[in-house]
Amino acid sequence: MIKCPYCSREARLVTGNVIYPHKPALSAKYFWQCVPCDAYVGCHARNLKYGNDGTVPLGRLANRELRKAKSLAHVYFDKIWQKGHASRLMAYQWLAAKMGLSREECHIGLFDVERCHQVIRLSREFLEGVRA
């Protein structure tokens, strides 16, 4: 059972055509959704070898504000490894150390708005430092 962090109601499992009716490629994927809060989260791809039936959430349910913050956090943070300043793994290790988190806890999908803003700030500072 997945609970909404905003209202504590049970989230419901839906397919992508409910969340993204205009994106047919997502129609078969699963999402957890809380309609009253306009909050949802996608699920990891199905992998029965590891006991994942396709309903394991990628992170926490996110409302519009948090989805926007996560998206912006990825825009800045992903540049660090996409532009070759570090491998993806090294970038996450750096971010975890800067945020005082373990590597396992350092996942933008798990962050709240405040932590996403911290990711944005740290990533911007890093990127500005490599340009200087």
Coordinates of C-alpha atoms in Angstrom, one line a residue:
M1 CA 0.0 0.0 0.0
I2 CA 1.3 3.4 -1.0
K3 CA 0.1 6.5 0.9
C4 CA 0.0 10.0 -0.3
P5 CA 2.4 12.2 1.7
Y6 CA 0.1 15.2 1.3
C7 CA -3.2 13.8 2.6
S8 CA -2.3 10.3 3.9
R9 CA -4.9 8.6 1.7
E10 CA -4.1 5.4 -0.1
A11 CA -2.8 6.1 -3.6
R12 CA -4.3 4.0 -6.4
L13 CA -2.4 2.1 -9.0
V14 CA -3.1 3.3 -12.6
T15 CA -1.7 2.9 -16.0
G16 CA 0.1 5.6 -18.0
N17 CA -3.0 6.3 -20.1
V18 CA -4.6 7.8 -17.0
I19 CA -1.7 10.2 -16.2
Y20 CA -0.4 10.8 -19.7
P21 CA -3.3 10.1 -22.1
H22 CA -1.5 12.1 -24.8
K23 CA 1.6 9.8 -24.6
P24 CA 0.8 6.3 -25.9
A25 CA 4.3 5.1 -25.2
L26 CA 3.6 5.3 -21.4
S27 CA 0.1 3.7 -21.6
A28 CA 1.4 0.3 -20.4
K29 CA 3.5 1.6 -17.5
Y30 CA 2.2 1.8 -14.0
F31 CA 1.9 4.9 -11.8
W32 CA 0.7 5.5 -8.2
Q33 CA -1.8 8.4 -8.1
C34 CA -3.6 10.5 -5.5
V35 CA -6.3 12.3 -7.5
P36 CA -7.3 14.9 -4.8
C37 CA -3.7 16.1 -4.4
D38 CA -2.8 15.8 -8.1
A39 CA 0.2 13.7 -7.0
Y40 CA 1.7 10.7 -8.7
V41 CA 4.9 8.7 -9.2
G42 CA 6.0 6.3 -11.9
C43 CA 7.1 2.8 -11.3
H44 CA 10.3 0.9 -12.0
A45 CA 10.1 -1.3 -15.1
R46 CA 8.9 -4.8 -14.5
N47 CA 11.7 -7.3 -13.7
L48 CA 10.4 -10.5 -12.3
K49 CA 14.0 -11.8 -11.9
Y50 CA 14.4 -9.3 -9.0
G51 CA 10.8 -9.7 -7.7
N52 CA 9.6 -6.5 -9.3
D53 CA 6.1 -6.8 -10.9
G54 CA 6.2 -3.2 -12.3
T55 CA 4.4 -1.6 -9.4
V56 CA 7.5 -0.5 -7.3
P57 CA 7.5 3.3 -7.1
L58 CA 10.5 5.2 -8.5
G59 CA 10.3 7.6 -5.5
R60 CA 7.6 9.4 -3.6
L61 CA 4.3 10.8 -4.9
A62 CA 4.8 14.3 -6.1
N63 CA 2.4 17.1 -6.5
R64 CA 2.8 19.8 -9.2
E65 CA 5.3 21.9 -7.1
L66 CA 7.5 18.9 -6.3
R67 CA 7.4 17.5 -9.9
K68 CA 8.6 20.9 -11.1
A69 CA 11.4 21.0 -8.5
K70 CA 12.5 17.5 -9.3
S71 CA 12.6 18.2 -13.0
L72 CA 14.7 21.4 -12.4
A73 CA 17.0 19.5 -10.1
H74 CA 17.6 16.9 -12.8
V75 CA 18.2 19.7 -15.4
Y76 CA 21.1 21.0 -13.4
F77 CA 22.4 17.9 -11.7
D78 CA 22.4 15.7 -14.9
K79 CA 24.6 18.3 -16.7
I80 CA 27.4 17.3 -14.3
W81 CA 27.7 13.8 -15.6
Q82 CA 26.2 14.4 -19.1
K83 CA 28.9 17.0 -19.9
G84 CA 31.6 14.6 -18.7
H85 CA 32.6 16.3 -15.5
A86 CA 32.2 13.0 -13.6
S87 CA 30.6 9.6 -14.2
R88 CA 27.0 9.4 -13.2
L89 CA 28.0 7.3 -10.2
M90 CA 30.7 9.7 -9.1
A91 CA 28.3 12.6 -9.5
Y92 CA 25.8 10.9 -7.2
Q93 CA 28.6 10.2 -4.7
W94 CA 29.6 13.8 -4.7
L95 CA 26.0 15.0 -4.3
A96 CA 25.5 12.5 -1.4
A97 CA 28.6 13.8 0.4
K98 CA 27.6 17.5 -0.1
M99 CA 24.1 16.8 1.2
G100 CA 25.3 14.6 4.1
L101 CA 23.4 11.6 2.8
S102 CA 24.4 8.0 2.1
R103 CA 24.6 7.1 -1.5
E104 CA 21.4 4.9 -1.1
E105 CA 19.5 7.9 0.2
C106 CA 20.7 10.2 -2.5
H107 CA 18.0 9.9 -5.1
I108 CA 16.1 12.9 -6.5
G109 CA 13.0 10.8 -6.8
L110 CA 12.9 10.6 -3.0
F111 CA 13.6 14.3 -2.3
D112 CA 11.1 17.0 -1.1
V113 CA 11.0 20.5 -2.6
E114 CA 13.6 21.8 -0.2
R115 CA 16.1 19.1 -1.0
C116 CA 15.5 19.6 -4.7
H117 CA 16.4 23.3 -4.3
Q118 CA 19.6 22.2 -2.5
V119 CA 20.5 20.0 -5.5
I120 CA 19.9 22.9 -7.8
R121 CA 22.1 25.2 -5.8
L122 CA 24.9 22.7 -5.4
S123 CA 24.8 21.7 -9.0
R124 CA 24.8 25.3 -10.2
E125 CA 27.8 26.1 -7.9
F126 CA 29.7 23.1 -9.3
L127 CA 29.0 24.0 -12.9
E128 CA 29.9 27.7 -12.4
G129 CA 33.1 26.5 -10.7
V130 CA 34.2 24.4 -13.7
R131 CA 33.5 27.3 -16.1
A132 CA 35.7 29.7 -14.1

